[in-house]
Coordinates of C-alpha atoms in Angstrom, one line a residue:
M136 CA 23.3 73.4 -73.8
N137 CA 20.1 73.6 -75.5
K138 CA 18.5 77.3 -76.4
V139 CA 16.0 78.9 -74.3
Y140 CA 14.2 81.7 -76.0
K141 CA 11.0 83.3 -75.9
I142 CA 8.5 82.3 -78.8
Q143 CA 6.3 84.7 -81.1
G144 CA 3.3 84.5 -82.1
R145 CA 2.4 83.3 -86.1
K146 CA -0.2 84.1 -88.5
R147 CA -2.8 81.2 -88.6
K148 CA -2.2 77.8 -90.8
T149 CA -4.0 77.7 -94.2
S150 CA -5.3 74.6 -93.7
D151 CA -7.4 74.7 -90.6
T152 CA -7.6 70.6 -89.1
T153 CA -9.6 72.2 -86.0
P154 CA -12.2 69.5 -86.5
K155 CA -16.3 71.6 -86.8
P156 CA -17.9 71.9 -84.1
T157 CA -20.9 69.6 -83.6
K158 CA -25.0 69.0 -82.8
T159 CA -24.3 69.7 -78.3
L160 CA -25.7 66.5 -77.1
K161 CA -27.7 68.1 -74.4
D162 CA -27.9 64.7 -72.3
T163 CA -24.9 63.5 -71.1
P164 CA -25.3 60.8 -69.7
K165 CA -25.9 59.2 -72.7
I166 CA -22.4 60.5 -74.2
K167 CA -20.1 57.9 -75.0
V168 CA -15.8 57.9 -75.5
K169 CA -14.0 55.1 -76.8
T170 CA -11.6 53.3 -74.3
G171 CA -8.6 52.1 -76.4
E172 CA -9.4 49.0 -76.4
K173 CA -7.5 46.6 -79.1
N174 CA -9.1 45.1 -81.7
N175 CA -8.8 41.5 -81.8
Q176 CA -6.0 41.7 -84.1
E177 CA -3.0 43.1 -81.9
I178 CA -2.5 46.7 -83.2
Q179 CA 1.1 47.0 -84.6
S180 CA 3.2 50.3 -83.2
N181 CA 3.3 52.4 -86.2
K182 CA 7.3 53.9 -86.2
N183 CA 6.3 57.6 -87.7
A184 CA 3.6 58.1 -84.8
L185 CA 4.2 59.9 -82.3
R186 CA 3.9 57.9 -78.9
V187 CA 1.7 59.2 -75.8
I188 CA 2.2 56.6 -72.1
P189 CA 0.9 57.9 -68.5
L190 CA 2.2 56.0 -66.4
G191 CA 0.5 57.3 -63.5
G192 CA -2.3 59.4 -63.1
L193 CA -5.4 58.2 -65.2
H194 CA -7.4 55.9 -63.1
E195 CA -6.7 57.4 -59.9
I196 CA -4.8 61.1 -57.7
G197 CA -1.5 61.2 -57.6
K198 CA 1.9 59.4 -59.1
N199 CA 1.3 61.8 -62.4
T200 CA 3.6 60.1 -64.4
C201 CA 3.9 60.9 -68.8
I202 CA 6.0 59.9 -71.4
Y203 CA 6.9 61.7 -74.3
E204 CA 8.2 59.8 -77.7
Y205 CA 9.2 60.3 -81.0
E206 CA 11.8 58.2 -82.5
D207 CA 14.4 57.1 -80.4
E208 CA 13.8 60.3 -77.7
I209 CA 11.8 60.6 -74.9
I210 CA 10.8 63.0 -73.2
L211 CA 9.1 62.8 -69.0
V212 CA 6.3 65.3 -68.4
D213 CA 6.0 65.3 -64.3
A214 CA 7.3 62.0 -62.1
G215 CA 4.7 62.3 -58.9
I216 CA 4.1 60.3 -55.8
G217 CA 0.9 58.4 -54.7
F218 CA -0.5 57.8 -50.9
P219 CA -0.4 54.5 -49.7
T220 CA -3.9 52.1 -48.7
D221 CA -5.1 51.6 -45.2
G222 CA -3.9 48.2 -47.1
M223 CA -0.3 49.5 -47.2
H224 CA 1.8 48.0 -44.4
G225 CA 4.1 50.6 -43.2
I226 CA 4.2 52.0 -46.3
N227 CA 5.3 55.2 -47.1
V228 CA 5.5 56.7 -50.7
V229 CA 3.3 54.5 -53.6
L230 CA 5.2 55.0 -57.3
P231 CA 4.7 54.0 -60.5
D232 CA 6.2 51.2 -62.4
M233 CA 9.3 52.3 -64.0
T234 CA 10.8 49.0 -66.4
Y235 CA 9.3 51.0 -69.8
L236 CA 12.1 54.2 -68.7
R237 CA 14.6 51.6 -67.6
E238 CA 14.3 49.5 -70.4
N239 CA 14.5 52.8 -72.5
N240 CA 17.4 54.7 -70.2
H241 CA 19.4 55.2 -73.6
K242 CA 16.4 57.5 -75.7
I243 CA 15.8 60.3 -72.2
K244 CA 16.6 63.3 -73.2
A245 CA 14.6 65.4 -70.6
F246 CA 11.9 65.5 -67.7
V247 CA 9.8 68.3 -67.4
A248 CA 7.8 69.7 -64.5
T249 CA 4.7 71.4 -64.2
H250 CA 4.2 72.6 -60.8
G251 CA 5.8 71.4 -57.4
H252 CA 3.3 69.7 -55.9
E253 CA 4.4 66.3 -54.3
D254 CA 2.1 64.0 -57.5
H255 CA 3.9 65.6 -59.5
I256 CA 7.6 65.8 -58.3
G257 CA 8.3 64.2 -55.6
G258 CA 9.1 60.9 -57.5
I259 CA 11.5 62.2 -59.2
P260 CA 15.0 61.5 -56.2
Y261 CA 13.6 57.6 -56.5
H262 CA 14.1 57.7 -60.4
L263 CA 17.3 59.4 -60.6
R264 CA 18.4 55.7 -58.7
Q265 CA 17.5 54.0 -62.2
I266 CA 17.7 56.3 -64.8
D267 CA 19.2 58.7 -66.4
T268 CA 18.2 61.9 -66.5
P269 CA 20.8 64.5 -68.5
I270 CA 18.1 67.7 -67.8
I271 CA 15.2 69.1 -65.3
Y272 CA 12.9 72.0 -67.0
G273 CA 10.7 73.6 -64.6
P274 CA 8.9 77.1 -62.8
R275 CA 11.6 77.4 -59.8
L276 CA 9.3 77.2 -56.9
A277 CA 8.9 74.0 -58.4
M278 CA 12.9 73.7 -59.5
S279 CA 14.2 75.0 -55.7
L280 CA 12.0 73.0 -53.6
L281 CA 13.6 70.1 -56.4
R282 CA 17.2 70.9 -55.4
D283 CA 16.6 70.6 -51.7
K284 CA 15.0 67.2 -52.6
L285 CA 17.8 65.9 -54.5
E286 CA 20.3 67.2 -52.2
E287 CA 18.9 65.2 -48.8
A288 CA 18.9 62.8 -50.9
G289 CA 22.9 62.6 -52.5
L290 CA 21.8 63.0 -56.5
S291 CA 22.4 66.4 -56.6
D292 CA 25.1 65.5 -58.9
R293 CA 23.7 63.1 -61.1
T294 CA 21.6 65.8 -63.2
I295 CA 21.3 69.5 -64.3
I296 CA 18.6 71.7 -63.2
K297 CA 17.5 74.1 -65.1
T298 CA 14.5 77.3 -64.5
V299 CA 12.4 78.1 -67.0
G300 CA 9.5 81.1 -67.3
P301 CA 6.5 82.1 -68.9
R302 CA 6.0 81.6 -72.4
E303 CA 9.8 80.4 -72.8
V304 CA 10.5 77.7 -75.1
V305 CA 13.1 74.4 -74.5
K306 CA 13.7 72.8 -77.7
I307 CA 15.4 68.8 -76.4
G308 CA 16.9 66.5 -78.6
K309 CA 16.3 66.6 -82.3
H310 CA 12.0 66.5 -81.9
F311 CA 10.4 68.7 -79.0
Q312 CA 10.5 71.8 -78.0
V313 CA 8.7 72.3 -75.6
E314 CA 6.8 75.8 -74.0
F315 CA 5.7 76.6 -71.4
I316 CA 2.5 78.4 -70.4
R317 CA 1.1 80.2 -67.2
N318 CA -1.8 78.7 -66.1
T319 CA -3.4 79.0 -62.0
H320 CA -3.4 76.6 -59.9
S321 CA -3.0 75.3 -55.9
I322 CA 0.7 76.4 -55.6
A323 CA 2.5 79.6 -56.9
D324 CA 4.0 78.7 -60.1
S325 CA 2.6 76.8 -61.8
F326 CA 2.4 75.8 -66.3
T327 CA 0.7 74.2 -68.4
L328 CA 2.6 72.6 -71.8
A329 CA 2.5 73.2 -75.8
I330 CA 5.2 70.6 -76.6
H331 CA 5.5 70.9 -80.3
T332 CA 6.3 67.9 -82.4
P333 CA 7.0 66.2 -85.9
V334 CA 2.9 65.5 -85.9
G335 CA 1.8 68.5 -84.5
V336 CA 1.9 70.9 -81.2
L337 CA -0.2 69.1 -77.8
I338 CA -1.6 70.8 -74.6
H339 CA -0.4 69.4 -71.4
T340 CA -2.6 71.1 -69.3
G341 CA -0.9 69.8 -65.9
D342 CA -2.7 71.2 -62.8
Y343 CA -5.1 74.0 -63.5
K344 CA -7.9 75.9 -63.1
V345 CA -9.1 79.7 -64.5
D346 CA -8.9 82.4 -61.8
H347 CA -8.7 85.6 -62.5
T348 CA -7.7 86.9 -58.9
P349 CA -5.3 85.4 -58.2
V350 CA -3.8 85.8 -54.8
D351 CA 0.3 86.9 -56.3
G352 CA -1.2 88.5 -59.5
E353 CA 0.3 86.7 -62.5
Y354 CA -3.0 85.3 -64.4
F355 CA -3.2 82.8 -67.0
D356 CA -1.9 83.7 -69.7
L357 CA -5.5 82.5 -71.6
H358 CA -4.6 84.7 -74.5
R359 CA -1.8 82.4 -76.2
L360 CA -3.7 79.7 -75.3
A361 CA -6.8 81.3 -78.1
Q362 CA -3.6 81.8 -79.9
L363 CA -2.5 78.8 -80.2
G364 CA -5.5 77.3 -80.7
E365 CA -5.8 79.6 -83.8
E366 CA -3.1 77.8 -85.4
G367 CA -3.3 74.0 -84.7
I368 CA -3.3 72.1 -81.7
L369 CA -4.1 68.6 -82.4
C370 CA -4.4 67.1 -78.9
I371 CA -5.3 67.6 -75.8
F372 CA -4.3 66.3 -72.2
G373 CA -6.3 67.6 -69.0
D374 CA -7.1 67.9 -65.8
S375 CA -10.2 65.5 -64.9
T376 CA -9.8 65.5 -61.2
N377 CA -12.7 67.8 -60.9
S378 CA -15.0 67.1 -64.5
E379 CA -18.6 66.1 -62.2
V380 CA -18.6 69.3 -60.5
P381 CA -21.3 71.9 -62.3
G382 CA -19.6 75.5 -63.0
F383 CA -16.0 77.7 -62.6
T384 CA -13.8 76.2 -59.3
P385 CA -13.6 79.6 -56.6
S386 CA -10.4 81.9 -56.8
E387 CA -8.4 81.0 -54.6
R388 CA -9.8 84.5 -52.4
S389 CA -12.7 84.2 -52.1
V390 CA -10.6 82.2 -49.2
Y391 CA -10.2 85.2 -47.6
P392 CA -12.9 86.4 -45.7
N393 CA -14.6 83.5 -44.7
L394 CA -10.5 82.6 -42.7
E395 CA -10.6 85.9 -41.0
K396 CA -14.5 86.1 -39.8
I397 CA -12.4 83.2 -37.8
F398 CA -9.8 85.0 -36.5
L399 CA -12.2 87.9 -35.8
Q400 CA -14.4 85.1 -33.5
S401 CA -11.7 83.4 -32.4
H402 CA -9.8 84.4 -28.6
G403 CA -7.7 81.4 -28.6
R404 CA -5.3 79.6 -29.6
L405 CA -5.8 78.4 -33.4
L406 CA -3.9 75.9 -35.1
L407 CA -4.1 75.7 -39.0
T408 CA -4.0 73.2 -41.3
T409 CA -3.2 72.8 -44.6
F410 CA -0.9 71.5 -48.0
A411 CA 2.8 72.5 -47.3
T412 CA 3.2 73.2 -50.8
S413 CA -0.8 75.7 -51.0
V414 CA 1.2 79.1 -50.9
H415 CA -1.4 81.1 -52.1
R416 CA -3.2 79.7 -49.0
V417 CA -0.6 80.0 -46.7
N418 CA 0.4 83.7 -47.9
M419 CA -3.3 84.4 -46.9
V420 CA -2.5 83.1 -43.3
L421 CA 0.2 85.1 -42.7
E422 CA -1.3 88.4 -43.9
L423 CA -4.6 87.8 -41.1
A424 CA -1.5 87.2 -38.6
Q425 CA -0.4 89.9 -39.3
K426 CA -3.1 92.0 -39.4
Y427 CA -5.2 90.6 -35.6
N428 CA -1.9 90.5 -34.3
R429 CA -1.1 87.0 -33.2
K430 CA 2.5 85.6 -34.2
V431 CA 3.3 82.5 -36.0
A432 CA 4.6 79.2 -34.5
I433 CA 4.8 76.4 -37.7
V434 CA 5.2 73.1 -36.9
G435 CA 6.0 70.2 -39.9
R436 CA 9.3 70.0 -42.1
S437 CA 7.8 70.4 -45.5
M438 CA 5.4 73.3 -44.0
L439 CA 9.3 75.2 -43.7
N440 CA 11.1 74.4 -46.4
V441 CA 7.9 75.4 -48.2
I442 CA 7.6 78.6 -46.2
A443 CA 11.1 79.5 -46.7
H444 CA 11.4 78.9 -50.7
A445 CA 8.7 80.9 -51.3
R446 CA 9.7 83.8 -48.9
N447 CA 13.2 82.9 -51.0
L448 CA 11.3 84.2 -54.2
G449 CA 9.0 87.0 -53.2
Y450 CA 5.9 84.2 -53.3
I451 CA 4.9 84.9 -49.7
K452 CA 6.0 88.5 -47.9
C453 CA 5.7 89.0 -44.7
P454 CA 8.6 90.2 -41.5
E455 CA 10.4 88.2 -39.7
D456 CA 9.3 88.5 -36.6
L457 CA 6.1 87.0 -37.3
F458 CA 7.5 83.9 -37.1
I459 CA 8.6 82.4 -33.2
P460 CA 9.8 79.1 -32.6
L461 CA 8.0 77.1 -31.1
G462 CA 9.2 77.1 -27.2
A463 CA 8.7 80.3 -27.6
M464 CA 4.7 80.3 -27.9
N465 CA 3.7 79.4 -24.2
R466 CA 4.6 82.8 -23.0
L467 CA 2.6 84.4 -25.8
P468 CA -1.1 84.6 -24.7
D469 CA -3.2 81.9 -26.9
E470 CA -5.3 85.5 -28.7
Q471 CA -1.9 85.8 -29.5
V472 CA -0.2 82.4 -31.8
L473 CA -1.2 81.0 -34.4
I474 CA 0.2 77.0 -35.2
L475 CA 0.7 76.5 -38.8
C476 CA 0.7 72.5 -39.0
T477 CA 1.3 69.6 -41.5
G478 CA -1.7 66.8 -42.1
S479 CA -4.6 68.0 -43.4
Q480 CA -5.0 64.9 -45.1
G481 CA -4.7 62.4 -42.3
E482 CA -1.2 61.5 -42.4
K483 CA 0.3 59.3 -39.9
F484 CA 4.0 61.3 -38.6
A485 CA 2.5 64.7 -39.9
A486 CA 2.6 67.4 -36.9
M487 CA -1.0 67.3 -36.8
T488 CA -1.6 63.4 -37.0
R489 CA 0.9 63.8 -34.1
I490 CA -0.7 66.1 -32.4
S491 CA -4.0 64.7 -32.4
R492 CA -3.0 61.5 -30.8
G493 CA -1.6 63.6 -28.0
E494 CA 1.7 62.4 -28.9
H495 CA 3.8 65.5 -30.2
R496 CA 6.5 66.9 -27.6
Q497 CA 6.4 70.5 -27.1
V498 CA 2.0 70.8 -28.8
K499 CA -0.8 69.9 -27.0
I500 CA -4.8 71.0 -27.6
R501 CA -6.1 72.6 -25.1
Q502 CA -9.3 73.7 -23.5
G503 CA -10.2 77.0 -25.8
D504 CA -8.3 76.0 -29.0
T505 CA -9.3 75.5 -32.4
V506 CA -8.3 73.2 -35.6
I507 CA -9.3 74.7 -38.7
F508 CA -8.9 72.5 -41.6
S509 CA -7.9 74.4 -44.8
A510 CA -8.4 71.6 -46.8
N511 CA -10.4 69.0 -48.4
P512 CA -9.1 65.5 -47.9
I513 CA -8.3 63.7 -51.7
P514 CA -9.8 60.7 -52.2
G515 CA -8.7 57.4 -50.9
N516 CA -7.4 60.1 -47.5
T517 CA -11.0 60.8 -45.1
I518 CA -11.0 58.2 -42.8
P519 CA -7.6 59.2 -41.6
V520 CA -8.4 62.3 -41.5
V521 CA -11.9 61.9 -39.4
N522 CA -10.5 59.7 -37.1
T523 CA -8.2 63.2 -36.3
I524 CA -10.9 65.0 -35.9
D525 CA -12.3 63.5 -33.7
R526 CA -9.5 62.9 -31.8
L527 CA -9.0 66.7 -31.2
M528 CA -12.6 66.4 -30.5
M529 CA -11.9 64.9 -27.8
Q530 CA -9.4 66.8 -26.0
G531 CA -11.8 70.1 -26.7
A532 CA -10.5 71.1 -29.4
N533 CA -13.4 73.0 -31.3
V534 CA -12.5 71.8 -35.1
L535 CA -13.4 73.8 -37.6
Y536 CA -14.2 71.7 -41.4
G537 CA -16.1 71.2 -44.6
K538 CA -17.3 72.8 -47.4
N539 CA -19.8 74.7 -46.1
L540 CA -17.2 77.1 -44.0
G541 CA -16.5 77.6 -47.2
I542 CA -12.5 77.6 -46.0
H543 CA -11.4 75.7 -48.9
V544 CA -11.3 76.1 -52.6
S545 CA -10.0 73.4 -54.9
G546 CA -6.8 74.3 -57.5
H547 CA -8.4 72.1 -59.7
G548 CA -11.5 73.6 -62.4
C549 CA -14.8 72.7 -62.5
Q550 CA -16.5 72.0 -65.8
E551 CA -17.4 75.2 -67.7
D552 CA -13.1 75.3 -66.4
Q553 CA -12.9 72.9 -68.4
K554 CA -14.6 73.7 -71.2
L555 CA -13.4 77.0 -71.3
M556 CA -9.1 75.1 -72.0
L557 CA -11.0 73.5 -74.7
A558 CA -12.9 76.0 -76.7
L559 CA -9.9 78.4 -76.5
T560 CA -6.9 76.0 -78.2
K561 CA -10.3 73.6 -80.0
P562 CA -8.0 70.6 -79.8
K563 CA -8.5 67.7 -82.7
F564 CA -8.1 64.9 -80.5
V565 CA -9.2 65.3 -76.4
V566 CA -7.5 62.4 -74.2
P567 CA -8.4 63.2 -70.0
V568 CA -6.0 62.1 -67.8
H569 CA -4.9 63.0 -64.1
G570 CA -8.5 61.8 -62.9
E571 CA -10.5 58.6 -61.5
H572 CA -11.7 56.5 -63.9
R573 CA -15.6 58.3 -64.1
M574 CA -13.6 61.3 -64.1
L575 CA -12.3 60.2 -67.0
V576 CA -15.7 60.1 -69.1
K577 CA -16.8 62.6 -67.4
H578 CA -14.5 64.8 -69.3
G579 CA -14.7 63.2 -72.1
Q580 CA -18.9 64.1 -71.8
T581 CA -17.7 67.7 -71.4
A582 CA -15.2 67.6 -73.7
Q583 CA -18.0 66.3 -77.2
S584 CA -20.6 68.6 -75.1
V585 CA -18.6 71.6 -76.8
G586 CA -18.4 69.6 -79.9
I587 CA -15.5 67.2 -80.2
P588 CA -16.3 64.8 -82.1
P589 CA -16.5 61.3 -79.6
E590 CA -14.5 59.6 -82.0
N591 CA -11.3 61.3 -80.8
I592 CA -11.7 61.3 -77.3
V593 CA -9.7 58.3 -76.1
I594 CA -9.4 57.3 -72.7
I595 CA -6.9 55.0 -71.6
N596 CA -5.3 53.1 -68.3
N597 CA -1.7 54.1 -67.1
G598 CA 0.9 51.4 -69.8
D599 CA -1.5 52.4 -72.3
T600 CA 0.2 53.9 -75.4
I601 CA -1.6 56.4 -78.2
E602 CA 0.1 57.1 -81.8
L603 CA -0.7 59.8 -82.9
T604 CA -0.1 61.3 -86.6
P605 CA -1.7 64.2 -87.6
D606 CA -4.8 62.7 -88.8
T607 CA -4.8 60.0 -86.3
I608 CA -5.5 58.4 -82.7
R609 CA -5.1 54.6 -82.5
K610 CA -3.9 52.9 -79.1
G611 CA -0.5 51.2 -79.7
P612 CA 1.4 48.3 -77.8
K613 CA 0.8 48.5 -73.9
V614 CA 3.8 48.5 -71.6
P615 CA 4.6 47.7 -68.1
S616 CA 2.7 48.9 -65.5
G617 CA 2.1 49.3 -62.1
I618 CA 3.0 50.9 -58.6
E619 CA 6.4 49.6 -57.0
L620 CA 6.6 50.4 -53.3
V621 CA 8.7 52.9 -50.8
D622 CA 8.8 52.2 -47.4
N623 CA 11.1 53.3 -44.4
S624 CA 14.0 51.7 -45.3
G625 CA 13.5 54.8 -48.2
I626 CA 13.6 50.7 -50.2
V627 CA 11.7 49.8 -53.3
H628 CA 10.0 47.1 -53.4
S629 CA 8.1 46.3 -55.7
T630 CA 4.3 44.3 -55.3
H631 CA 4.9 40.9 -53.5
V632 CA 6.4 42.7 -50.9
M633 CA 2.8 44.2 -49.5
E634 CA 0.7 41.3 -51.2
E635 CA 2.6 39.1 -48.1
R636 CA 2.1 42.0 -45.9
T637 CA -1.6 41.8 -46.4
Q638 CA -1.7 38.2 -46.5
I639 CA 0.0 38.4 -42.6
A640 CA -2.2 41.2 -41.3
Q641 CA -5.3 39.8 -42.4
D642 CA -4.9 36.2 -41.8
G643 CA -1.6 35.3 -39.7
V644 CA 1.7 34.0 -40.5
I645 CA 2.9 29.3 -39.6
T646 CA 6.2 28.9 -39.8
V647 CA 7.7 25.2 -40.2
V648 CA 11.3 24.5 -39.5
A649 CA 12.2 20.8 -40.2
A650 CA 15.8 19.6 -40.0
V651 CA 16.7 16.8 -42.4
N652 CA 19.3 13.9 -42.8
Y653 CA 20.5 13.2 -46.7
Q654 CA 18.1 11.2 -47.0
G655 CA 15.6 13.2 -46.3
R656 CA 14.4 11.7 -42.5
L657 CA 13.0 14.2 -40.1
L658 CA 16.0 13.9 -37.8
E659 CA 13.2 15.3 -34.5
E660 CA 10.1 16.8 -34.8
P661 CA 9.2 20.2 -36.4
Q662 CA 9.3 22.9 -35.1
I663 CA 5.8 25.2 -35.5
N664 CA 4.7 28.7 -34.6
L665 CA 1.6 30.7 -35.9
R666 CA 1.5 33.8 -35.1
G667 CA -1.9 35.7 -35.7
V668 CA -3.3 32.2 -37.0
V669 CA -6.7 31.5 -36.1
S670 CA -7.2 27.5 -35.2
K671 CA -10.5 26.1 -35.2
I672 CA -8.5 22.6 -34.5
E673 CA -6.3 21.4 -31.5
M674 CA -3.0 22.4 -31.6
S675 CA -1.7 18.9 -30.7
M676 CA -3.9 18.0 -33.9
L677 CA -2.6 20.5 -36.2
K678 CA 0.9 19.9 -35.5
R679 CA 0.1 16.0 -36.2
L680 CA -0.5 17.0 -39.5
I681 CA 2.0 19.8 -39.7
S682 CA 4.1 17.2 -39.1
R683 CA 2.6 14.2 -41.5
N684 CA 3.0 16.6 -44.2
V685 CA 6.4 17.4 -44.2
D686 CA 7.9 14.0 -44.0
K687 CA 5.5 12.8 -46.7
T688 CA 6.2 15.9 -49.6
I689 CA 10.1 15.4 -49.0
G690 CA 10.4 11.7 -48.8
D691 CA 8.2 11.9 -52.2
R692 CA 10.2 14.5 -54.1
I693 CA 13.7 12.8 -53.2
K694 CA 12.5 9.3 -54.2
S695 CA 10.7 11.2 -57.4
A696 CA 14.5 13.3 -57.8
L697 CA 17.0 10.2 -57.7
L698 CA 14.5 7.6 -60.3
L699 CA 14.8 10.5 -62.3
N700 CA 18.6 11.4 -61.9
G701 CA 19.6 9.0 -60.2
N702 CA 22.8 9.4 -58.3
E703 CA 22.8 13.2 -58.7
E704 CA 23.1 15.5 -57.0
I705 CA 19.6 16.4 -54.3
N706 CA 17.7 20.1 -55.3
W707 CA 16.8 20.6 -51.2
S708 CA 15.8 24.3 -52.6
S709 CA 13.0 22.6 -55.1
I710 CA 12.6 20.1 -52.1
R711 CA 11.4 23.2 -49.5
L712 CA 9.7 24.8 -52.5
D713 CA 7.1 21.6 -53.2
V714 CA 7.3 21.8 -48.9
E715 CA 6.4 24.8 -48.6
A716 CA 3.3 24.5 -51.3
S717 CA 2.4 22.1 -49.7
L718 CA 2.0 23.2 -46.5
D719 CA 0.3 26.2 -48.1
R720 CA -3.1 23.5 -49.3
L721 CA -3.1 21.8 -46.4
I722 CA -3.4 24.8 -43.6
Q723 CA -6.8 26.1 -46.1
R724 CA -8.2 23.2 -45.9
E725 CA -7.4 22.0 -42.5
L726 CA -8.4 26.5 -41.1
R727 CA -9.7 27.4 -43.4
S728 CA -8.2 30.9 -43.6
N729 CA -4.8 32.0 -46.2
P730 CA -2.1 32.5 -43.0
L731 CA 0.9 33.2 -44.9
V732 CA 3.4 30.1 -44.8
V733 CA 7.5 30.3 -44.0
F734 CA 8.8 26.3 -44.0
M735 CA 12.7 26.5 -44.1
L736 CA 14.6 23.2 -44.0
Q737 CA 18.2 22.3 -42.7
V738 CA 19.8 19.5 -43.8
Q739 CA 22.4 17.3 -42.3
P740 CA 25.1 16.3 -44.5
D741 CA 26.1 13.0 -45.4
I742 CA 28.8 12.6 -42.9
N743 CA 31.1 10.1 -45.8
D744 CA 31.5 13.4 -48.0
N745 CA 34.5 13.2 -49.7
N746 CA 34.0 17.1 -50.6
S747 CA 34.8 18.0 -47.1
D748 CA 37.5 20.7 -46.2
D749 CA 40.6 18.8 -44.4
D750 CA 41.4 22.1 -43.1
D751 CA 37.9 22.6 -41.8
D752 CA 38.1 23.4 -37.5
N753 CA 34.7 22.7 -37.2
S754 CA 34.5 19.1 -38.1
D755 CA 35.2 15.9 -35.6
G756 CA 38.0 12.8 -36.8
E757 CA 36.7 9.7 -37.2
N758 CA 39.8 6.6 -38.1
N759 CA 37.9 3.8 -40.8
G760 CA 40.0 0.8 -39.7
D761 CA 41.7 1.2 -42.7
G762 CA 43.9 3.8 -42.9
K763 CA 42.0 6.7 -44.1
F764 CA 40.6 9.4 -42.1
T765 CA 37.5 10.9 -42.6
R766 CA 35.8 14.4 -41.3
R767 CA 31.9 14.2 -39.9
R768 CA 31.3 18.0 -40.4
R769 CA 28.5 19.5 -37.7
S770 CA 27.7 22.3 -40.1
V771 CA 24.5 22.0 -41.8
V772 CA 22.3 23.2 -45.4
T773 CA 20.3 25.6 -44.8
T774 CA 17.2 26.5 -47.2
Y775 CA 14.5 29.3 -46.5

């Protein structure tokens, strides 16, 4: 059993490795940071170094996943999902490529969660089907939400879930001790990690901002961060989401008076959408509903789940009779109703999106309704959100949204929050994470502005390896990286499937079915079907070109096969692929577009096939005149 214990402050080391501050540079746009590029010669992995490998969360928002590896041990910090883009047809969830973890499954000792947002724990049920994780550590709310996910997926028996509290330390394997430090974020129960390793102490900030008036009264443990900084921090892996924004991120409490003003001024129904996991925001909304005599109907499964768990854990405190079923809201005056919804990001199947489309069975927009978007679109979601807002307005709703109203604040620290984190921890090395490329670069510039030498700041990509020793940081060998995709079936697909879907959406699909005898001669004209394809030439001409191409390509391939292999069996699957490639070139040349070409080949077997089954009921008999009886088979060999 892994021991969990409190860590006490230690005396400062006599050999302080913290870099001496250098002169602050005012002209930050000219500041340069290392990008972790390889030298001309391949850098070999240092076996004595600690390896840190982000698989997601870099040059993007979402799917935050990071590996910490030393010798034969791996711990995984966070395993999140990403939002699909508009071009990802039929995809619900985007995951990082987990090839490296599948190949090193035997090294995995534990998974550690910083908090309960989907972009940090949402990928765990998918990964547990592919990799073995003996135990998962994390805060109470995150682990409570995760238990539900695993039970729903039938994976409860695949791992052990262990909750931890502030300043607790978990010993993992021989080489790691992970300390959980309370921070403040947009979800309750969020941690920054201090990872104690053989090469030094690393800080993995997780998502954070410095909130001096937290809604739940749980303050950022800045004292412990400062203590660790005095003892010596080797490297910090820091949240970069708001690194372009000057100043401090406002407190979550700053939203309350602006929301209260809306409650005071609205005389019809109120519909409010926010992130389901924004427990502090939801708690304030419920306080206002109680204060202004509104009953609350909840729409959206994730909102129901999070509120239920947050109430059980004491993060949300309100009377039971505050809530009403959806069916009961029509029996109340409009001014006494608040509908709390999912869908702040314009997700296709979320409650607010379905309401805006008029597709929700129980909630329809009325004249006089006020709809509040208490969230800003994350990068990539702006178009779905504004489309949802437009549809709501067209139905007569008064929609309140945007930064100028002060009804949303970020859960991520801005430049001054980042400076405070760096000043307290005084790391020797800095690796910006959790953000798009410009955010990582700006975070690196901020780090240099507070005295971190530029050669100690490294910007990397997903799949890059950072190798750390007590005195050095460098880039090691790259590991497989990319994305894996999940659709409604729950099956993880490769990107090849997405490429084909995109090709079909853009240029359509052409299917060609050809039947040939065993000598490769066409038995009839190929069947050709076009869907979503725009042709500049007449269809009859296109079909003739395709038919000639099929006939010629099959004939040429069979002649080549016979010359090379003699009487050996012909590889029809290989011939099918050759024909498909030839058709692809023909279509691109003639149509000036790139539809997906699918070629299906049916081959009539040799009627003198002596290997045919004499007991085959699906065959006709034929007397050859010499007393021998040969079967003529009706079945065909089909290759797709």
